[in-house]
Amino acid sequence: MLVKGVRKHEAKVESFGPTCKGEGQAVILGAMIIYSVTISLNKSMADEWISWMQETHIPDVMATGYFDSSEFNQLLDPVVDANMATFNIQYRCRTEEHLQAYQKEAAPALQKAHTDRYKDQFIAFRTTLKRLS
């Protein structure tokens, strides 16, 4: 299910290094840009939020076609607040241009869907990383 107003990015697929198979999907090993989203929320709502992220939000982000792979993790250490759970999602894309296009074309509607659902219940920050090796 793609959020209303978000179009799938139709990228021309180019050969970009080797791929490997992982849990039902091919992973592009050459992806160089990592869009990292870290979110903290109250532990009491974590199970429902995790389900929504796994069943709806992350698939919607991946369906845009801008990213080659994603990874969803829970932060274990350091514990900032005993009542909060912190999670990190890393989306990998090939170029900064792919990320910029995602941020312009798709991210506003997807972030709005998350904010509308969990308004005032989470803290998020985003970082961009470049894989060096």
PDB file of N, CA, C and O in Angstrom, residues 62 68 82 92 102 106-107 114 116 127:
ATOM      1  N   MET A  62       9.842   1.631   0.752  1.00  0.00           N
ATOM      2  CA  MET A  62      10.543   0.809  -0.234  1.00  0.00           C
ATOM      3  C   MET A  62       9.809   0.781  -1.568  1.00  0.00           C
ATOM      4  O   MET A  62      10.435   0.718  -2.634  1.00  0.00           O
ATOM      5  N   ASP A  68      17.319   0.676  -2.358  1.00  0.00           N
ATOM      6  CA  ASP A  68      17.645  -0.696  -2.734  1.00  0.00           C
ATOM      7  C   ASP A  68      17.389  -1.684  -1.609  1.00  0.00           C
ATOM      8  O   ASP A  68      17.101  -2.848  -1.852  1.00  0.00           O
ATOM      9  N   ALA A  82      14.320   5.185  30.585  1.00  0.00           N
ATOM     10  CA  ALA A  82      13.829   3.834  30.863  1.00  0.00           C
ATOM     11  C   ALA A  82      12.409   3.603  30.362  1.00  0.00           C
ATOM     12  O   ALA A  82      12.005   2.458  30.145  1.00  0.00           O
ATOM     13  N   ARG A  92      18.950   2.211   2.188  1.00  0.00           N
ATOM     14  CA  ARG A  92      20.141   2.353   1.354  1.00  0.00           C
ATOM     15  C   ARG A  92      19.763   2.663  -0.080  1.00  0.00           C
ATOM     16  O   ARG A  92      18.899   1.989  -0.655  1.00  0.00           O
ATOM     17  N   TYR A 102      13.902  11.336  -3.398  1.00  0.00           N
ATOM     18  CA  TYR A 102      12.974  10.762  -2.421  1.00  0.00           C
ATOM     19  C   TYR A 102      12.491  11.841  -1.453  1.00  0.00           C
ATOM     20  O   TYR A 102      11.294  11.956  -1.179  1.00  0.00           O
ATOM     21  N   ALA A 106       8.650  12.007  -2.301  1.00  0.00           N
ATOM     22  CA  ALA A 106       7.887  11.010  -1.547  1.00  0.00           C
ATOM     23  C   ALA A 106       7.880  11.225  -0.039  1.00  0.00           C
ATOM     24  O   ALA A 106       6.883  10.943   0.626  1.00  0.00           O
ATOM     25  N   ALA A 107       8.987  11.696   0.514  1.00  0.00           N
ATOM     26  CA  ALA A 107       9.116  11.784   1.976  1.00  0.00           C
ATOM     27  C   ALA A 107       8.039  12.633   2.647  1.00  0.00           C
ATOM     28  O   ALA A 107       7.532  12.238   3.703  1.00  0.00           O
ATOM     29  N   HIS A 114       3.024   9.162   9.065  1.00  0.00           N
ATOM     30  CA  HIS A 114       3.567   8.737  10.363  1.00  0.00           C
ATOM     31  C   HIS A 114       3.196   9.747  11.449  1.00  0.00           C
ATOM     32  O   HIS A 114       2.733   9.372  12.530  1.00  0.00           O
ATOM     33  N   ASP A 116       0.747  11.981  11.476  1.00  0.00           N
ATOM     34  CA  ASP A 116      -0.692  11.988  11.736  1.00  0.00           C
ATOM     35  C   ASP A 116      -1.096  10.826  12.634  1.00  0.00           C
ATOM     36  O   ASP A 116      -1.933  10.982  13.521  1.00  0.00           O
ATOM     37  N   THR A 127      19.581  11.254   9.679  1.00  0.00           N
ATOM     38  CA  THR A 127      20.953  11.529   9.278  1.00  0.00           C
ATOM     39  C   THR A 127      21.212  10.836   7.940  1.00  0.00           C
ATOM     40  O   THR A 127      20.531   9.874   7.589  1.00  0.00           O
TER      41      THR A 127
END
